[in-house]
mmCIF file of C-alpha atoms in Angstrom:
data_model
loop_
_atom_site.group_PDB
_atom_site.id
_atom_site.type_symbol
_atom_site.label_atom_id
_atom_site.label_comp_id
_atom_site.label_asym_id
_atom_site.label_seq_id
_atom_site.Cartn_x
_atom_site.Cartn_y
_atom_site.Cartn_z
ATOM 1 C CA MET G 1 -206.302 -93.006 -252.546
ATOM 2 C CA ASN G 2 -209.590 -93.243 -254.484
ATOM 3 C CA LYS G 3 -208.233 -91.156 -257.351
ATOM 4 C CA GLU G 4 -204.989 -93.135 -257.458
ATOM 5 C CA LEU G 5 -206.853 -96.429 -257.771
ATOM 6 C CA TYR G 6 -209.263 -94.976 -260.323
ATOM 7 C CA TYR G 7 -206.424 -94.042 -262.676
ATOM 8 C CA PHE G 8 -204.755 -97.400 -262.098
ATOM 9 C CA ILE G 9 -208.000 -99.109 -263.159
ATOM 10 C CA LYS G 10 -208.531 -96.728 -266.074
ATOM 11 C CA ASN G 11 -205.052 -97.519 -267.399
ATOM 12 C CA LEU G 12 -205.875 -101.222 -267.299
ATOM 13 C CA PHE G 13 -208.898 -100.552 -269.500
ATOM 14 C CA ASP G 14 -206.543 -98.947 -272.028
ATOM 15 C CA GLU G 15 -203.669 -101.419 -271.761
ATOM 16 C CA ASP G 16 -205.018 -104.837 -270.795
ATOM 17 C CA GLY G 17 -204.892 -107.159 -273.794
ATOM 18 C CA TYR G 18 -208.224 -108.794 -273.025
ATOM 19 C CA ASN G 19 -210.033 -105.497 -273.586
ATOM 20 C CA THR G 20 -208.640 -105.164 -277.122
ATOM 21 C CA ILE G 21 -208.427 -108.816 -278.127
ATOM 22 C CA LEU G 22 -211.485 -108.603 -280.418
ATOM 23 C CA LYS G 23 -209.872 -106.097 -282.796
ATOM 24 C CA ASN G 24 -210.102 -108.666 -285.613
ATOM 25 C CA TYR G 25 -213.871 -108.367 -285.174
ATOM 26 C CA GLY G 26 -213.807 -104.573 -285.431
ATOM 27 C CA VAL G 27 -213.923 -104.003 -281.668
ATOM 28 C CA LYS G 28 -211.373 -101.392 -280.622
ATOM 29 C CA GLN G 29 -212.269 -101.955 -276.957
ATOM 30 C CA ILE G 30 -214.899 -104.127 -275.311
ATOM 31 C CA PHE G 31 -215.273 -101.794 -272.355
ATOM 32 C CA SER G 32 -215.143 -98.026 -272.388
ATOM 33 C CA SER G 33 -212.098 -96.355 -270.824
ATOM 34 C CA ASN G 34 -214.455 -94.528 -268.464
ATOM 35 C CA PRO G 35 -215.056 -96.980 -265.612
ATOM 36 C CA LEU G 36 -216.946 -95.892 -262.520
ATOM 37 C CA ILE G 37 -215.851 -96.681 -258.995
ATOM 38 C CA GLY G 38 -217.586 -96.467 -255.644
ATOM 39 C CA VAL G 39 -216.602 -97.371 -252.109
ATOM 40 C CA ALA G 40 -218.752 -98.783 -249.322
ATOM 41 C CA ASN G 41 -217.881 -99.168 -245.673
ATOM 42 C CA GLY G 42 -217.425 -102.887 -245.050
ATOM 43 C CA ASN G 43 -219.281 -102.484 -241.784
ATOM 44 C CA ASP G 44 -222.296 -100.864 -243.445
ATOM 45 C CA PRO G 45 -225.511 -102.485 -242.071
ATOM 46 C CA ILE G 46 -226.708 -102.869 -245.684
ATOM 47 C CA PHE G 47 -224.505 -105.961 -246.017
ATOM 48 C CA GLU G 48 -226.422 -107.675 -243.215
ATOM 49 C CA LYS G 49 -229.635 -106.639 -244.974
ATOM 50 C CA PHE G 50 -228.438 -108.506 -248.077
ATOM 51 C CA LYS G 51 -228.710 -111.732 -246.081
ATOM 52 C CA GLU G 52 -232.458 -111.104 -246.093
ATOM 53 C CA VAL G 53 -232.752 -109.724 -249.620
ATOM 54 C CA VAL G 54 -230.378 -112.088 -251.486
ATOM 55 C CA SER G 55 -229.889 -115.129 -249.274
ATOM 56 C CA ALA G 56 -228.962 -116.030 -245.722
ATOM 57 C CA ASP G 57 -225.594 -117.287 -246.973
ATOM 58 C CA HIS G 58 -224.740 -114.105 -248.837
ATOM 59 C CA LEU G 59 -221.308 -113.110 -247.555
ATOM 60 C CA THR G 60 -220.509 -109.909 -245.717
ATOM 61 C CA PRO G 61 -217.168 -108.148 -246.325
ATOM 62 C CA LYS G 62 -215.991 -109.252 -242.894
ATOM 63 C CA GLU G 63 -216.879 -112.875 -243.705
ATOM 64 C CA ILE G 64 -214.918 -112.656 -246.951
ATOM 65 C CA TRP G 65 -211.987 -111.217 -245.005
ATOM 66 C CA LYS G 66 -212.019 -114.185 -242.624
ATOM 67 C CA ASP G 67 -212.750 -116.623 -245.446
ATOM 68 C CA ASN G 68 -209.453 -115.641 -247.066
ATOM 69 C CA ASN G 69 -207.502 -115.931 -243.800
ATOM 70 C CA LEU G 70 -206.575 -112.262 -243.841
ATOM 71 C CA PRO G 71 -205.209 -111.086 -240.478
ATOM 72 C CA TYR G 72 -207.424 -109.592 -237.833
ATOM 73 C CA LEU G 73 -206.595 -105.903 -237.520
ATOM 74 C CA ASN G 74 -207.343 -103.365 -234.838
ATOM 75 C CA ASN G 75 -210.606 -101.625 -235.640
ATOM 76 C CA LEU G 76 -211.205 -104.137 -238.440
ATOM 77 C CA ASP G 77 -214.934 -103.436 -238.571
ATOM 78 C CA ASN G 78 -214.390 -99.806 -239.499
ATOM 79 C CA SER G 79 -211.313 -100.220 -241.693
ATOM 80 C CA ILE G 80 -212.642 -102.667 -244.298
ATOM 81 C CA ARG G 81 -213.779 -101.102 -247.560
ATOM 82 C CA VAL G 82 -215.604 -102.539 -250.570
ATOM 83 C CA LEU G 83 -214.365 -101.023 -253.822
ATOM 84 C CA SER G 84 -216.883 -101.614 -256.610
ATOM 85 C CA ILE G 85 -216.138 -101.073 -260.312
ATOM 86 C CA VAL G 86 -218.544 -100.506 -263.195
ATOM 87 C CA PHE G 87 -217.329 -101.858 -266.554
ATOM 88 C CA PRO G 88 -219.429 -100.083 -269.261
ATOM 89 C CA TYR G 89 -219.639 -101.752 -272.677
ATOM 90 C CA THR G 90 -218.660 -99.489 -275.552
ATOM 91 C CA SER G 91 -221.385 -98.067 -277.776
ATOM 92 C CA PHE G 92 -220.006 -100.172 -280.653
ATOM 93 C CA ILE G 93 -221.231 -103.285 -278.851
ATOM 94 C CA ARG G 94 -224.386 -101.810 -277.358
ATOM 95 C CA ASP G 95 -225.598 -100.464 -280.701
ATOM 96 C CA LYS G 96 -225.404 -103.820 -282.518
ATOM 97 C CA TYR G 97 -228.750 -104.913 -281.128
ATOM 98 C CA SER G 98 -231.489 -105.430 -283.739
ATOM 99 C CA ASN G 99 -234.920 -104.445 -282.498
ATOM 100 C CA GLY G 100 -237.220 -107.448 -282.163
ATOM 101 C CA SER G 101 -234.421 -110.035 -282.121
ATOM 102 C CA ASP G 102 -234.744 -112.960 -279.725
ATOM 103 C CA LEU G 103 -230.953 -113.257 -279.494
ATOM 104 C CA PRO G 104 -228.355 -110.703 -278.379
ATOM 105 C CA PRO G 105 -225.804 -109.383 -280.901
ATOM 106 C CA GLU G 106 -223.141 -111.965 -281.766
ATOM 107 C CA ILE G 107 -220.371 -109.525 -280.916
ATOM 108 C CA TYR G 108 -221.968 -109.003 -277.498
ATOM 109 C CA SER G 109 -221.824 -112.738 -276.852
ATOM 110 C CA LEU G 110 -218.135 -112.839 -277.744
ATOM 111 C CA SER G 111 -217.493 -109.739 -275.640
ATOM 112 C CA ARG G 112 -219.350 -111.172 -272.665
ATOM 113 C CA HIS G 113 -217.200 -114.280 -272.872
ATOM 114 C CA ILE G 114 -213.936 -112.314 -273.016
ATOM 115 C CA ALA G 115 -215.197 -110.206 -270.099
ATOM 116 C CA SER G 116 -215.016 -113.342 -267.957
ATOM 117 C CA TYR G 117 -211.238 -113.111 -268.415
ATOM 118 C CA PHE G 118 -210.834 -109.333 -268.453
ATOM 119 C CA ILE G 119 -212.729 -108.538 -265.245
ATOM 120 C CA PRO G 120 -210.913 -111.106 -263.036
ATOM 121 C CA ASP G 121 -207.628 -109.933 -264.571
ATOM 122 C CA VAL G 122 -208.377 -106.317 -263.631
ATOM 123 C CA LEU G 123 -209.367 -107.358 -260.119
ATOM 124 C CA SER G 124 -206.230 -109.498 -259.679
ATOM 125 C CA LYS G 125 -203.938 -106.690 -260.860
ATOM 126 C CA LEU G 126 -205.736 -104.224 -258.623
ATOM 127 C CA VAL G 127 -205.327 -106.546 -255.630
ATOM 128 C CA GLU G 128 -201.594 -106.876 -256.325
ATOM 129 C CA TYR G 129 -201.245 -103.106 -256.696
ATOM 130 C CA ILE G 130 -202.942 -102.502 -253.346
ATOM 131 C CA LYS G 131 -200.735 -105.126 -251.715
ATOM 132 C CA SER G 132 -197.671 -103.356 -253.120
ATOM 133 C CA LYS G 133 -198.826 -100.297 -251.166
ATOM 134 C CA GLY G 134 -198.758 -102.271 -247.924
ATOM 135 C CA PHE G 135 -202.437 -103.120 -247.577
ATOM 136 C CA TYR G 136 -204.532 -106.270 -247.869
ATOM 137 C CA ALA G 137 -207.071 -106.921 -250.607
ATOM 138 C CA VAL G 138 -209.072 -109.747 -252.149
ATOM 139 C CA ALA G 139 -211.712 -110.028 -254.858
ATOM 140 C CA GLY G 140 -215.067 -111.220 -253.608
ATOM 141 C CA ILE G 141 -215.398 -113.703 -256.479
ATOM 142 C CA LYS G 142 -212.041 -115.244 -255.494
ATOM 143 C CA SER G 143 -213.238 -116.072 -251.997
ATOM 144 C CA PRO G 144 -213.315 -119.825 -251.182
ATOM 145 C CA SER G 145 -216.977 -119.551 -250.213
ATOM 146 C CA PHE G 146 -218.022 -117.765 -253.389
ATOM 147 C CA LYS G 147 -220.637 -119.658 -255.388
ATOM 148 C CA GLU G 148 -222.832 -118.491 -258.248
ATOM 149 C CA ASN G 149 -226.077 -119.790 -259.686
ATOM 150 C CA VAL G 150 -227.039 -121.298 -256.358
ATOM 151 C CA SER G 151 -230.598 -122.584 -256.532
ATOM 152 C CA SER G 152 -232.833 -122.606 -253.476
ATOM 153 C CA ALA G 153 -236.606 -123.052 -253.798
ATOM 154 C CA ASP G 154 -237.618 -120.283 -256.221
ATOM 155 C CA LYS G 155 -234.341 -118.391 -255.807
ATOM 156 C CA LEU G 156 -231.204 -118.238 -257.882
ATOM 157 C CA TYR G 157 -228.335 -116.247 -256.434
ATOM 158 C CA ALA G 158 -224.614 -115.829 -255.832
ATOM 159 C CA THR G 159 -223.043 -115.780 -252.383
ATOM 160 C CA TRP G 160 -221.418 -112.458 -253.292
ATOM 161 C CA SER G 161 -223.583 -110.249 -255.485
ATOM 162 C CA GLU G 162 -221.664 -107.671 -257.494
ATOM 163 C CA ARG G 163 -224.915 -105.792 -258.147
ATOM 164 C CA HIS G 164 -225.639 -105.434 -254.460
ATOM 165 C CA ALA G 165 -222.044 -104.490 -253.659
ATOM 166 C CA ALA G 166 -222.282 -101.727 -256.280
ATOM 167 C CA PHE G 167 -225.600 -100.591 -254.803
ATOM 168 C CA ALA G 168 -223.976 -100.425 -251.367
ATOM 169 C CA ALA G 169 -221.201 -98.274 -252.852
ATOM 170 C CA GLY G 170 -223.725 -95.785 -254.245
ATOM 171 C CA LEU G 171 -223.120 -96.689 -257.893
ATOM 172 C CA GLY G 172 -226.701 -97.293 -258.927
ATOM 173 C CA LYS G 173 -230.183 -98.604 -258.229
ATOM 174 C CA PHE G 174 -232.148 -101.557 -259.538
ATOM 175 C CA GLY G 175 -234.516 -101.547 -262.490
ATOM 176 C CA LEU G 176 -237.621 -103.581 -263.260
ATOM 177 C CA HIS G 177 -235.279 -106.002 -265.064
ATOM 178 C CA ALA G 178 -233.256 -106.366 -261.812
ATOM 179 C CA ALA G 179 -230.085 -105.036 -263.448
ATOM 180 C CA LEU G 180 -228.334 -102.185 -261.674
ATOM 181 C CA ILE G 181 -228.913 -98.858 -263.425
ATOM 182 C CA THR G 182 -225.701 -96.881 -262.982
ATOM 183 C CA GLU G 183 -224.730 -93.475 -264.326
ATOM 184 C CA ALA G 184 -223.271 -95.459 -267.274
ATOM 185 C CA GLY G 185 -226.532 -97.366 -267.666
ATOM 186 C CA CYS G 186 -227.505 -100.969 -266.981
ATOM 187 C CA ASN G 187 -225.668 -102.552 -269.932
ATOM 188 C CA VAL G 188 -222.500 -102.963 -267.907
ATOM 189 C CA ARG G 189 -220.536 -105.551 -265.973
ATOM 190 C CA LEU G 190 -219.436 -105.213 -262.362
ATOM 191 C CA GLY G 191 -216.574 -106.283 -260.121
ATOM 192 C CA SER G 192 -215.389 -105.591 -256.586
ATOM 193 C CA ILE G 193 -212.634 -106.076 -254.056
ATOM 194 C CA ILE G 194 -212.512 -105.996 -250.278
ATOM 195 C CA THR G 195 -209.552 -104.136 -248.788
ATOM 196 C CA ASN G 196 -208.253 -102.230 -245.776
ATOM 197 C CA ALA G 197 -206.708 -99.545 -247.996
ATOM 198 C CA PRO G 198 -207.724 -96.075 -246.704
ATOM 199 C CA LEU G 199 -210.401 -95.334 -249.276
ATOM 200 C CA GLU G 200 -212.945 -92.568 -248.961
ATOM 201 C CA ILE G 201 -216.507 -93.870 -248.770
ATOM 202 C CA THR G 202 -218.881 -92.757 -251.537
ATOM 203 C CA PRO G 203 -222.192 -92.635 -249.691
ATOM 204 C CA ARG G 204 -225.517 -93.707 -251.152
ATOM 205 C CA SER G 205 -228.087 -90.993 -251.590
ATOM 206 C CA ASP G 206 -230.511 -93.252 -249.693
ATOM 207 C CA ASP G 207 -231.425 -96.924 -249.305
ATOM 208 C CA GLU G 208 -234.370 -96.796 -251.733
ATOM 209 C CA PRO G 209 -233.422 -99.510 -254.267
ATOM 210 C CA TYR G 210 -235.386 -98.524 -257.415
ATOM 211 C CA GLY G 211 -234.931 -94.778 -257.883
ATOM 212 C CA ASN G 212 -233.153 -94.917 -261.278
ATOM 213 C CA CYS G 213 -235.883 -96.858 -263.126
ATOM 214 C CA LEU G 214 -238.506 -94.962 -265.122
ATOM 215 C CA PHE G 215 -241.132 -97.635 -264.413
ATOM 216 C CA TYR G 216 -240.736 -97.222 -260.671
ATOM 217 C CA LYS G 217 -240.147 -93.476 -260.919
ATOM 218 C CA ASN G 218 -243.172 -92.388 -262.930
ATOM 219 C CA ASN G 219 -244.658 -95.533 -264.542
ATOM 220 C CA THR G 220 -243.629 -94.426 -268.062
ATOM 221 C CA CYS G 221 -241.429 -97.277 -269.270
ATOM 222 C CA ARG G 222 -241.810 -101.011 -269.860
ATOM 223 C CA LYS G 223 -239.300 -101.522 -272.668
ATOM 224 C CA CYS G 224 -237.390 -104.221 -270.782
ATOM 225 C CA VAL G 225 -240.685 -106.133 -270.484
ATOM 226 C CA VAL G 226 -241.253 -105.824 -274.240
ATOM 227 C CA HIS G 227 -237.730 -106.988 -275.108
ATOM 228 C CA CYS G 228 -237.834 -110.155 -273.017
ATOM 229 C CA PRO G 229 -238.922 -113.002 -275.356
ATOM 230 C CA ILE G 230 -239.982 -115.374 -272.569
ATOM 231 C CA ASN G 231 -241.764 -113.069 -270.113
ATOM 232 C CA ALA G 232 -239.064 -113.313 -267.470
ATOM 233 C CA VAL G 233 -239.576 -109.575 -266.900
ATOM 234 C CA SER G 234 -243.014 -108.240 -266.075
ATOM 235 C CA GLU G 235 -244.567 -105.394 -264.127
ATOM 236 C CA TYR G 236 -244.107 -107.618 -261.092
ATOM 237 C CA GLY G 237 -240.347 -107.703 -261.551
ATOM 238 C CA HIS G 238 -237.765 -110.207 -262.756
ATOM 239 C CA ASN G 239 -238.074 -114.004 -262.544
ATOM 240 C CA LYS G 240 -234.508 -115.303 -262.297
ATOM 241 C CA ILE G 241 -235.464 -118.951 -262.779
ATOM 242 C CA ILE G 242 -237.150 -118.291 -266.143
ATOM 243 C CA CYS G 243 -234.324 -115.922 -267.086
ATOM 244 C CA PHE G 244 -231.706 -118.567 -266.318
ATOM 245 C CA LYS G 245 -233.407 -121.013 -268.685
ATOM 246 C CA GLN G 246 -233.336 -118.359 -271.405
ATOM 247 C CA ARG G 247 -229.651 -117.734 -270.724
ATOM 248 C CA ASN G 248 -228.907 -121.410 -271.249
ATOM 249 C CA ARG G 249 -230.892 -121.437 -274.504
ATOM 250 C CA VAL G 250 -229.015 -118.387 -275.767
ATOM 251 C CA ARG G 251 -225.709 -119.939 -274.740
ATOM 252 C CA ASP G 252 -226.433 -123.091 -276.724
ATOM 253 C CA GLU G 253 -227.614 -121.198 -279.817
ATOM 254 C CA MET G 254 -224.673 -118.824 -279.721
ATOM 255 C CA ARG G 255 -222.208 -121.671 -279.373
ATOM 256 C CA ALA G 256 -223.639 -123.135 -282.567
ATOM 257 C CA ARG G 257 -223.623 -119.787 -284.383
ATOM 258 C CA LEU G 258 -220.209 -118.582 -283.304
ATOM 259 C CA GLY G 259 -218.335 -121.853 -283.511
ATOM 260 C CA GLY G 260 -217.349 -121.190 -287.106
ATOM 261 C CA ILE G 261 -216.139 -117.612 -286.686
ATOM 262 C CA ILE G 262 -213.791 -118.013 -283.726
ATOM 263 C CA ASP G 263 -210.435 -117.039 -285.223
ATOM 264 C CA ASP G 264 -206.882 -117.742 -284.095
ATOM 265 C CA SER G 265 -206.669 -114.565 -282.020
ATOM 266 C CA ILE G 266 -209.133 -115.907 -279.414
ATOM 267 C CA LYS G 267 -208.992 -119.689 -279.849
ATOM 268 C CA HIS G 268 -206.896 -120.028 -276.677
ATOM 269 C CA LEU G 269 -209.760 -118.422 -274.741
ATOM 270 C CA CYS G 270 -212.857 -119.326 -276.650
ATOM 271 C CA SER G 271 -214.341 -122.371 -278.305
ATOM 272 C CA LYS G 272 -217.867 -123.332 -279.268
ATOM 273 C CA ASP G 273 -217.909 -125.636 -276.232
ATOM 274 C CA ASN G 274 -216.955 -123.122 -273.539
ATOM 275 C CA LEU G 275 -218.549 -119.896 -274.794
ATOM 276 C CA ARG G 276 -220.119 -118.072 -271.829
ATOM 277 C CA ALA G 277 -222.874 -116.333 -273.746
ATOM 278 C CA GLY G 278 -225.788 -114.690 -271.986
ATOM 279 C CA CYS G 279 -229.018 -112.965 -272.971
ATOM 280 C CA ALA G 280 -229.353 -109.401 -271.597
ATOM 281 C CA LEU G 281 -231.997 -108.487 -274.231
ATOM 282 C CA CYS G 282 -233.741 -106.484 -271.518
ATOM 283 C CA GLN G 283 -230.667 -104.238 -271.339
ATOM 284 C CA PHE G 284 -230.507 -103.269 -275.031
ATOM 285 C CA ASP G 285 -232.399 -100.391 -276.675
ATOM 286 C CA VAL G 286 -233.922 -99.291 -273.380
ATOM 287 C CA PRO G 287 -233.749 -95.780 -271.873
ATOM 288 C CA CYS G 288 -231.424 -97.052 -269.142
ATOM 289 C CA MET G 289 -229.033 -98.886 -271.480
ATOM 290 C CA ASP G 290 -226.240 -96.321 -271.278
ATOM 291 C CA LYS G 291 -227.361 -93.781 -268.686
ATOM 292 C CA ASN G 292 -229.484 -93.084 -265.653
ATOM 293 C CA PRO G 293 -232.659 -91.951 -267.470
ATOM 294 C CA THR G 294 -234.276 -90.371 -264.442
ATOM 295 C CA LYS G 295 -231.782 -87.529 -264.667
ATOM 296 C CA TYR G 296 -233.346 -86.505 -267.965
ATOM 297 C CA ILE G 297 -236.941 -86.233 -266.765
ATOM 298 C CA LYS G 298 -238.229 -82.717 -267.413
#
């Protein structure tokens, strides 16, 4: 069933109106029609480990299942699957970055905002498709207990981390900038669903979390450190609290910049007051932007 769902998702990338809504801005598609998918066993011990790594209230797939009042099934522990999806930005958007800029490309900010509609739409349609096949499914971000930007002491986290779900599904490993470096790079977005559909698990190569990053691999790269204008990324890792402040600054500046160029095609989705802009400067013009760079080490 993995292949069937992959082509269902791929068709959504081609046909969903959100992915092509920025054509007036020269964007044929926000996300490439080459998504990646991976599948983790919902009973994988790694999800319990995330309660230590992310937060004690990070949800497990089984908790999300119960949270959504899905029925208890025989052999539930072994039948739940986590299907994770990588949404790679197109090169048109990735290549707009200007070296040395302290703001992301304007078209990236618009694209990131539209992604907040496109990704949930893909997940919702995927859930309905799986249900039409006689199985249960729910998106983690639709769970009643899902919360993002939860602050606790020096931590900032979500109660369902798409990055960690993708790691569990073998789709990538973390970089110095804390983004997940997938085979399509780190300049991506992620989404996931929990289901009892009979999906084949795509095993991780191992549980080592940093194997795709050149800094951790052979100490040859620090470009994400150089690109961060506020030192939220260093050789010691990524400071989410500092990064979050930068995200808010970028959001406010981009709202001011983009307010005058929001045309009629996206006004129903986007205004200068609700623009969900982010930073991600550490994910542009870096060796891991659009690939897993460790595969190219000679």
